[in-house]
mmCIF file of C-alpha atoms and ligand atoms in Angstrom:
data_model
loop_
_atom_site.group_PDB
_atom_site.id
_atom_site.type_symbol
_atom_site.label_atom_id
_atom_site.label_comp_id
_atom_site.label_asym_id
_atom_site.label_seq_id
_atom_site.Cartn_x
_atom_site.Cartn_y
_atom_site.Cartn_z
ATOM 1 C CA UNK W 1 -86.765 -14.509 163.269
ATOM 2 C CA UNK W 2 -84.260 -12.565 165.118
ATOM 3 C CA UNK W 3 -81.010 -11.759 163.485
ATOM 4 C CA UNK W 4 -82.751 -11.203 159.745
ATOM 5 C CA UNK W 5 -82.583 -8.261 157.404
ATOM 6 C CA UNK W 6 -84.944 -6.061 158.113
ATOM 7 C CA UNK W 7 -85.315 -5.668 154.699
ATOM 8 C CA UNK W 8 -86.252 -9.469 153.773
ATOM 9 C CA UNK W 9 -88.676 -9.132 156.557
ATOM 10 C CA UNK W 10 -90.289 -6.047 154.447
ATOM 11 C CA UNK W 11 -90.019 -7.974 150.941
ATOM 12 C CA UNK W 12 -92.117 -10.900 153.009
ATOM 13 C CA UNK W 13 -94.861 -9.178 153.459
ATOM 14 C CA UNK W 14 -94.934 -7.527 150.359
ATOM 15 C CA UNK W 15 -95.164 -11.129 148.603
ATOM 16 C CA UNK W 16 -97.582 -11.594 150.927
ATOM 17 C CA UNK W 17 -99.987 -8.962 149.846
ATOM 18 C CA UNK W 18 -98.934 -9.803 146.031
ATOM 19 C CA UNK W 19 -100.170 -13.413 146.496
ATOM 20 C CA UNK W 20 -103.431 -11.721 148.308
ATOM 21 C CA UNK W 21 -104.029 -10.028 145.258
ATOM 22 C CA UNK W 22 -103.403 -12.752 142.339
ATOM 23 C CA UNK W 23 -106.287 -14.791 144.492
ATOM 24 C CA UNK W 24 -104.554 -16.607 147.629
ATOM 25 C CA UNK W 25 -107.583 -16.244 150.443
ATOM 26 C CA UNK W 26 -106.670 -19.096 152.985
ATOM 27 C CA UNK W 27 -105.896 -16.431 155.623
ATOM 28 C CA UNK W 28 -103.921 -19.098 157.494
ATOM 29 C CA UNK W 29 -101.578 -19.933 154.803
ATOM 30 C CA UNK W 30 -100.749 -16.208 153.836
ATOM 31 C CA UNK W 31 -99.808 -16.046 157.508
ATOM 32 C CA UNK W 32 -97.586 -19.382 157.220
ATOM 33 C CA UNK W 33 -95.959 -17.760 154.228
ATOM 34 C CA UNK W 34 -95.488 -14.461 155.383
ATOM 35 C CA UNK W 35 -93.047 -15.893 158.518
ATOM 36 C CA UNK W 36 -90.977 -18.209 156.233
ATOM 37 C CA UNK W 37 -87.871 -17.322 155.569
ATOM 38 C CA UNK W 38 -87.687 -18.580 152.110
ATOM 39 C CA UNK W 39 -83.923 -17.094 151.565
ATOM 40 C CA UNK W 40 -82.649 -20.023 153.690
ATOM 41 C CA UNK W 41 -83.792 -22.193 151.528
ATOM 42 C CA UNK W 42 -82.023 -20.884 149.125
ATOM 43 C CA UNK W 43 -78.304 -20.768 148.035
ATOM 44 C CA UNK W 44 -76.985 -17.977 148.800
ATOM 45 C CA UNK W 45 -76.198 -16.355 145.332
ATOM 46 C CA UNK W 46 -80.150 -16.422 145.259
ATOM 47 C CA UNK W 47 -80.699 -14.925 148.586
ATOM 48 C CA UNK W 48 -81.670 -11.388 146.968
ATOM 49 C CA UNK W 49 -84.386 -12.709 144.894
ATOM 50 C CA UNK W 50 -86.100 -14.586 147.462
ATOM 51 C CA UNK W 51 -89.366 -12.835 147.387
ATOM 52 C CA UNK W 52 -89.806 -12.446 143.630
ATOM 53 C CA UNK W 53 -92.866 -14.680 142.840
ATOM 54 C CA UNK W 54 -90.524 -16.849 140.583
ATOM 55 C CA UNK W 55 -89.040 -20.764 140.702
ATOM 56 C CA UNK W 56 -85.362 -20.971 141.209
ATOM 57 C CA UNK W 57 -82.839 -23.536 140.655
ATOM 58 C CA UNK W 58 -81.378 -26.001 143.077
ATOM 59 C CA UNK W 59 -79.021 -28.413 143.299
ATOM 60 C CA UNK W 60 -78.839 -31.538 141.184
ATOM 61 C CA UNK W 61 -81.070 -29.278 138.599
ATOM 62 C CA UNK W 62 -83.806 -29.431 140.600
ATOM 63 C CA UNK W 63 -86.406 -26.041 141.399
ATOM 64 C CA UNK W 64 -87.712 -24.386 144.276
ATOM 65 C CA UNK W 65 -91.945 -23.804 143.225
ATOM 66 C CA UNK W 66 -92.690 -20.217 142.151
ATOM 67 C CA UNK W 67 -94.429 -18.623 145.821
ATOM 68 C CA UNK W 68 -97.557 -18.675 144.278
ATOM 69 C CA UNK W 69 -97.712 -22.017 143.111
ATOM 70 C CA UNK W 70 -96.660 -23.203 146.707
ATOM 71 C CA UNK W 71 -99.300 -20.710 147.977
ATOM 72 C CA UNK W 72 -102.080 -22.289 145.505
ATOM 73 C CA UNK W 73 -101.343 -25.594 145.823
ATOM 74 C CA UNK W 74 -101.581 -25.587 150.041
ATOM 75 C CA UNK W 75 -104.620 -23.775 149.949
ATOM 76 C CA UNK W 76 -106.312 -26.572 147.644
ATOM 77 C CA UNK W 77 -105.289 -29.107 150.466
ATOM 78 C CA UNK W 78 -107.859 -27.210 152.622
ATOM 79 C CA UNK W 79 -105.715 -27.670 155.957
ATOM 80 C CA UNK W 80 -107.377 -27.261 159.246
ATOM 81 C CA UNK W 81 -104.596 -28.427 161.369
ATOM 82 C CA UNK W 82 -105.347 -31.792 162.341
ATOM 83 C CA UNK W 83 -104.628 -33.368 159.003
ATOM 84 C CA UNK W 84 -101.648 -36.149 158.212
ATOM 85 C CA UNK W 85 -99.672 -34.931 154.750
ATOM 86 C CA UNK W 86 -97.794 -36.817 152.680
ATOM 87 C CA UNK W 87 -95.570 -35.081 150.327
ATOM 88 C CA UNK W 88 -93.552 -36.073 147.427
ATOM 89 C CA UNK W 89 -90.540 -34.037 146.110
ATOM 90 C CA UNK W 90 -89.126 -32.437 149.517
ATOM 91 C CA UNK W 91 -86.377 -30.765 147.118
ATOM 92 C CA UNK W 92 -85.581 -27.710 149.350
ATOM 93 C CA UNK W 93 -88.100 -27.781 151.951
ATOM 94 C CA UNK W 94 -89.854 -24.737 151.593
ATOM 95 C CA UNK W 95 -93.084 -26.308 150.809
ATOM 96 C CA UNK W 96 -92.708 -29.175 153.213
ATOM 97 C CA UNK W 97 -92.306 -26.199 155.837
ATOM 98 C CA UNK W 98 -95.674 -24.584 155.038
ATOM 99 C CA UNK W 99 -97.270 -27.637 155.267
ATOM 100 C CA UNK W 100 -95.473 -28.531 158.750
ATOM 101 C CA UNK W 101 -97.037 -25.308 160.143
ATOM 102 C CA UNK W 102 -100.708 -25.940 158.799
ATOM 103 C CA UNK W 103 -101.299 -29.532 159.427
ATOM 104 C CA UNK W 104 -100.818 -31.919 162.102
ATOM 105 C CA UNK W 105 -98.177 -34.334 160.603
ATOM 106 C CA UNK W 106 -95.752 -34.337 157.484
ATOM 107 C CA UNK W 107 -94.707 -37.127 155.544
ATOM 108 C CA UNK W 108 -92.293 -35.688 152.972
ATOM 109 C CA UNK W 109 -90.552 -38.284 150.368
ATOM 110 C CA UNK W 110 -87.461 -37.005 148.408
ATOM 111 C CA UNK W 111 -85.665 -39.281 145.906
ATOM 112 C CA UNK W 112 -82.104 -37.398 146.021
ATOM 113 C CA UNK W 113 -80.371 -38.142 149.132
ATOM 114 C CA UNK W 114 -78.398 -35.162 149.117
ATOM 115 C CA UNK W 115 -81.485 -32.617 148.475
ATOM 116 C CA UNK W 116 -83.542 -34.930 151.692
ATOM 117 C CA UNK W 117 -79.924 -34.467 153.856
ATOM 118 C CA UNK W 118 -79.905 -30.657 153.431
ATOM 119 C CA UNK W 119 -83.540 -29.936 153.914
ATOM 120 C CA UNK W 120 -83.591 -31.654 157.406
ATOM 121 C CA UNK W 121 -81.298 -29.760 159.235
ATOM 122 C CA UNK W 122 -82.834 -26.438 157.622
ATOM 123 C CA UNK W 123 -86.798 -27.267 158.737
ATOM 124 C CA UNK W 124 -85.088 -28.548 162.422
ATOM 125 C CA UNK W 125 -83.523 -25.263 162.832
ATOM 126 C CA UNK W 126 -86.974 -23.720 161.738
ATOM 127 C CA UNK W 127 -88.380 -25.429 164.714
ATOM 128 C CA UNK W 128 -90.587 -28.102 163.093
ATOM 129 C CA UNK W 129 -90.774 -31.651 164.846
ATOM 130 C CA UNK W 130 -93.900 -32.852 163.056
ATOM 131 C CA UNK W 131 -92.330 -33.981 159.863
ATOM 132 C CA UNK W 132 -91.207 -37.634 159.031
ATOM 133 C CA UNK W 133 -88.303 -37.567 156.332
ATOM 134 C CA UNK W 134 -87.845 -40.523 153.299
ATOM 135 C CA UNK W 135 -85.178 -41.388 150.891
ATOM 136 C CA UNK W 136 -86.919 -42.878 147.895
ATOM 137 C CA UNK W 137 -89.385 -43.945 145.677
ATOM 138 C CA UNK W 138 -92.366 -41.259 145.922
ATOM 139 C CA UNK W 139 -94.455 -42.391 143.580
ATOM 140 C CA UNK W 140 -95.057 -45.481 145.786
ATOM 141 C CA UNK W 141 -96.676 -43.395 148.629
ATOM 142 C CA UNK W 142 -95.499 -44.416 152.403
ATOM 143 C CA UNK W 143 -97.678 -47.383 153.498
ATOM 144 C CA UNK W 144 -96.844 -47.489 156.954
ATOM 145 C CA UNK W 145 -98.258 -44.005 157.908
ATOM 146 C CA UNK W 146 -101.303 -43.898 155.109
ATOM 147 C CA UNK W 147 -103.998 -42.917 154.959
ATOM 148 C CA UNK W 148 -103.097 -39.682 154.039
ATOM 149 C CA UNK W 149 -105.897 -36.758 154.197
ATOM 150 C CA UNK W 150 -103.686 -34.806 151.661
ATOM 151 C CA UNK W 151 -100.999 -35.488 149.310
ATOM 152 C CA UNK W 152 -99.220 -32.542 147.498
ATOM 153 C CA UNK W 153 -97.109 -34.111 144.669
ATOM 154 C CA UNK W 154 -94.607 -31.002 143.384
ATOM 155 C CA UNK W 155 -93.311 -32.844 140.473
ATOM 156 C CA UNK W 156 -94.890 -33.556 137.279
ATOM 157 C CA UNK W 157 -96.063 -37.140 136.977
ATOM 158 C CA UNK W 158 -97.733 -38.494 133.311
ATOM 159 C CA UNK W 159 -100.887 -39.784 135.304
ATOM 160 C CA UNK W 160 -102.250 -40.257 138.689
ATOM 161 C CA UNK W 161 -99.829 -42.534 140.252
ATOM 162 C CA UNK W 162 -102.273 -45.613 141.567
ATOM 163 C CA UNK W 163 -100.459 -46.236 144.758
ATOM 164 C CA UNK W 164 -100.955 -42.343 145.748
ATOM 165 C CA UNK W 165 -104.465 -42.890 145.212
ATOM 166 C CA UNK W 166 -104.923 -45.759 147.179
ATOM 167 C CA UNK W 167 -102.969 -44.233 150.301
ATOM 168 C CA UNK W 168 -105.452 -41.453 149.863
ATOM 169 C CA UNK W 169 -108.185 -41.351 153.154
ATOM 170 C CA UNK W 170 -111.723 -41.106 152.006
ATOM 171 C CA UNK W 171 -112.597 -37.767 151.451
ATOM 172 C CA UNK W 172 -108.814 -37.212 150.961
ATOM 173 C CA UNK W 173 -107.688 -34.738 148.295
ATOM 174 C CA UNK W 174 -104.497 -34.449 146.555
ATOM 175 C CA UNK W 175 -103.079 -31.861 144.358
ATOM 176 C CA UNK W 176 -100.690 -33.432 141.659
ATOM 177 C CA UNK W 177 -99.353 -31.715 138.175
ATOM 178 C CA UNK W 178 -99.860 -34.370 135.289
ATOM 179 C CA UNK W 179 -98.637 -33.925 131.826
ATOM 180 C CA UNK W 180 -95.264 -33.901 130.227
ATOM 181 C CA UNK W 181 -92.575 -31.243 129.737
ATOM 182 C CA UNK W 182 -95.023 -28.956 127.313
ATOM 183 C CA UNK W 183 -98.240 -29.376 128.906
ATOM 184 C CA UNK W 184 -98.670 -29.545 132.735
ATOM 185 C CA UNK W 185 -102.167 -29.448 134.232
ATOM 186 C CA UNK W 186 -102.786 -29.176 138.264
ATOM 187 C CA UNK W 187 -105.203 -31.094 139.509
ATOM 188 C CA UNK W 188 -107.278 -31.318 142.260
ATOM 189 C CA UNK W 189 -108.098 -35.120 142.635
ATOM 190 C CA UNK W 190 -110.480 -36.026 145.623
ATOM 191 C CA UNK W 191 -111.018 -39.838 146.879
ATOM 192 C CA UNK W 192 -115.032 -40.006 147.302
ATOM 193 C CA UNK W 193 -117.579 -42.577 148.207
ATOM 194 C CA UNK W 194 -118.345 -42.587 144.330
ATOM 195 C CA UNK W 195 -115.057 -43.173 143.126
ATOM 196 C CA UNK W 196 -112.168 -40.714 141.821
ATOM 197 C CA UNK W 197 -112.932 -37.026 141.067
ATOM 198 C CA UNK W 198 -110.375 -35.082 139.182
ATOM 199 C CA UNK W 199 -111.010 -30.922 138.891
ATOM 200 C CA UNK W 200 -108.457 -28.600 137.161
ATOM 201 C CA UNK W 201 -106.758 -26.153 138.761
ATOM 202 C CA UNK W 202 -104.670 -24.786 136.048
ATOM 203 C CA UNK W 203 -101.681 -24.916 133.848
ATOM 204 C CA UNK W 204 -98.302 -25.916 135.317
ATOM 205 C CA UNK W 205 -94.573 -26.313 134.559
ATOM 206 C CA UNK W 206 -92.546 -28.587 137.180
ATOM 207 C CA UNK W 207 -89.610 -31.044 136.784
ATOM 208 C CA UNK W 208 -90.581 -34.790 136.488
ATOM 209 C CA UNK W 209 -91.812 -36.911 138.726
ATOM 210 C CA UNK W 210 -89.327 -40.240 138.001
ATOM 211 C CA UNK W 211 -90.218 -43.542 139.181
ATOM 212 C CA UNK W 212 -92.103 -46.697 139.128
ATOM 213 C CA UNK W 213 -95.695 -45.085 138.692
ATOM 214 C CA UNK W 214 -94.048 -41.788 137.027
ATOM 215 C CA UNK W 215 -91.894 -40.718 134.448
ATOM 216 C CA UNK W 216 -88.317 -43.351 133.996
ATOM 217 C CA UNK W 217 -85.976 -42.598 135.722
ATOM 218 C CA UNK W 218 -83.024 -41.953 133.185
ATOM 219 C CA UNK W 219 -83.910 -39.730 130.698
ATOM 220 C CA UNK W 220 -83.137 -36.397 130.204
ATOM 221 C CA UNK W 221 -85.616 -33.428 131.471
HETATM 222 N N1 LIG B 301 -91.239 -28.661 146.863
HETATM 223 C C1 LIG B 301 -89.904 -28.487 146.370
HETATM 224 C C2 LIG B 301 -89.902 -28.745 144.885
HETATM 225 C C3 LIG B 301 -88.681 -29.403 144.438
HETATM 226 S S1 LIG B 301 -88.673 -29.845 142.712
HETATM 227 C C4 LIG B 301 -89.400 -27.089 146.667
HETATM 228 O O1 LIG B 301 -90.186 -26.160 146.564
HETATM 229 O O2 LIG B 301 -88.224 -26.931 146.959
HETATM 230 C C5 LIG B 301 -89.330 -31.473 142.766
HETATM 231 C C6 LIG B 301 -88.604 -32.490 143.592
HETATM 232 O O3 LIG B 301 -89.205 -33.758 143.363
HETATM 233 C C7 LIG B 301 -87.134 -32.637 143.268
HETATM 234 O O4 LIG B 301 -86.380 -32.450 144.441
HETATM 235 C C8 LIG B 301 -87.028 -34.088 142.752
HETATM 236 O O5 LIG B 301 -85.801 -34.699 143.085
HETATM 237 C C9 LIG B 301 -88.198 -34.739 143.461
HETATM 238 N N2 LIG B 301 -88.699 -35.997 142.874
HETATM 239 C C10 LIG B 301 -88.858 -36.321 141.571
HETATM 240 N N3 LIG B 301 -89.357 -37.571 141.468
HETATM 241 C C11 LIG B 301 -89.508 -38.055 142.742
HETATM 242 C C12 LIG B 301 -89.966 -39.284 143.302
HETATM 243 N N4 LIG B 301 -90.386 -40.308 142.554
HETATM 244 N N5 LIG B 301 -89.975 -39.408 144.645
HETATM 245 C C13 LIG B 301 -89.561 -38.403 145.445
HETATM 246 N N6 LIG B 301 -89.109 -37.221 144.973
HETATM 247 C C14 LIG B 301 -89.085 -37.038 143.641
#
């Protein structure tokens, strides 16, 4: 990016090589990662701890994922480029912006209006075209563009929503936390000719996923 610091440039690529080294081996989305520019998705009081491997807060109490989780969770999507995405939580954008650069077409759902109105502008100046944006419900998918050969869910939900699954293409995968606000587990959860497979990826902590086929939608995190 022209105009940046040279010195988040530096801190990039150090993050980079840290995520290399806790077990991040999808050369393609180390690359991704190492030419995002996560301080702009950040306010700017946060700016100088962009590249510490730690979540931050947003607006409307909401987080930003920890690199490595973002890292982890895209590289158990197994992108090749040609995929359709569906995404639930846009929140900042950061994640919806990896996944805009490794697959063919983003479908990112974000229940706040005002976190959905100021990660659009933010991914358009980025340069990414290939990403549809919705208000609402996540947890009901997006029939209109399903299947889906991923779907990354970055907020907790208490079980597999059902209509996720069923927007899932065959051979699909999607990689959802489930558990409450103690106990998180990632999971891996492919759609195959024999049915649902679930595989753990490993503990989590993320805000709630609120909703008809998550948590309700008014109490308190
Ligand atoms: N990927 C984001 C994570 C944001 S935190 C980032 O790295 O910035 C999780 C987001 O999920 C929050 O913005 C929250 O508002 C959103 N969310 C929670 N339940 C949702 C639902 N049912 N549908 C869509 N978004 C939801």
């Amino acid at each position: 990016m022209s105009g940046e610091l040279p010195d988040h440039a530096s801190r990039r690529q150090q993050l980079v090589s840290r995520l290399r080294e806790r077990g991040i081996s999808d050369a393609l989305v180390l690359e991704a990662l190492g030419e995002l520019p996560r301080e702009d998705f950040l306010p700017d009081s946060l700016a100088a701890e962009a590249y510490e491997d730690i979540a931050l807060p947003l607006e409307q109490g909401q987080t930003i994922s920890q690199p490595y989780i973002v890292a982890l969770m895209t590289q158990e999507l197994h992108l090749r480029g040609l995929e359709r995405v569906l995404e639930i939580g846009t929140g900042s954008g950061y994640q919806t912006a990896l996944l805009a650069r490794l697959a063919r077409e983003v479908v990112t759902i974000e229940r706040l209006p005002e976190l959905a109105e100021s990660a659009r502008p933010r991914l358009a100046r980025l340069g990414l075209r290939n990403i549809t944006y919705v208000v609402g419900d996540g947890t009901l998918g997006h029939p209109p563009d399903a299947p889906y050969d991923g779907i990354l869910v970055t907020a907790a939900a208490p079980r597999i929503p059902q209509p996720l699954y069923d927007q899932l293409a065959l051979e699909g995968r999607m990689i959802i936390p489930v558990g409450d606000e103690t106990h998180q587990m990632l999971l891996a959860v492919t759609r195959s000719p024999r049915g649902l497979e679930t595989e753990e990826i490993c503990g989590c902590r993320f805000v709630k996923l609120r909703g008809a086929a998550g948590w309700p939608e008014s109490d308190e995190d």
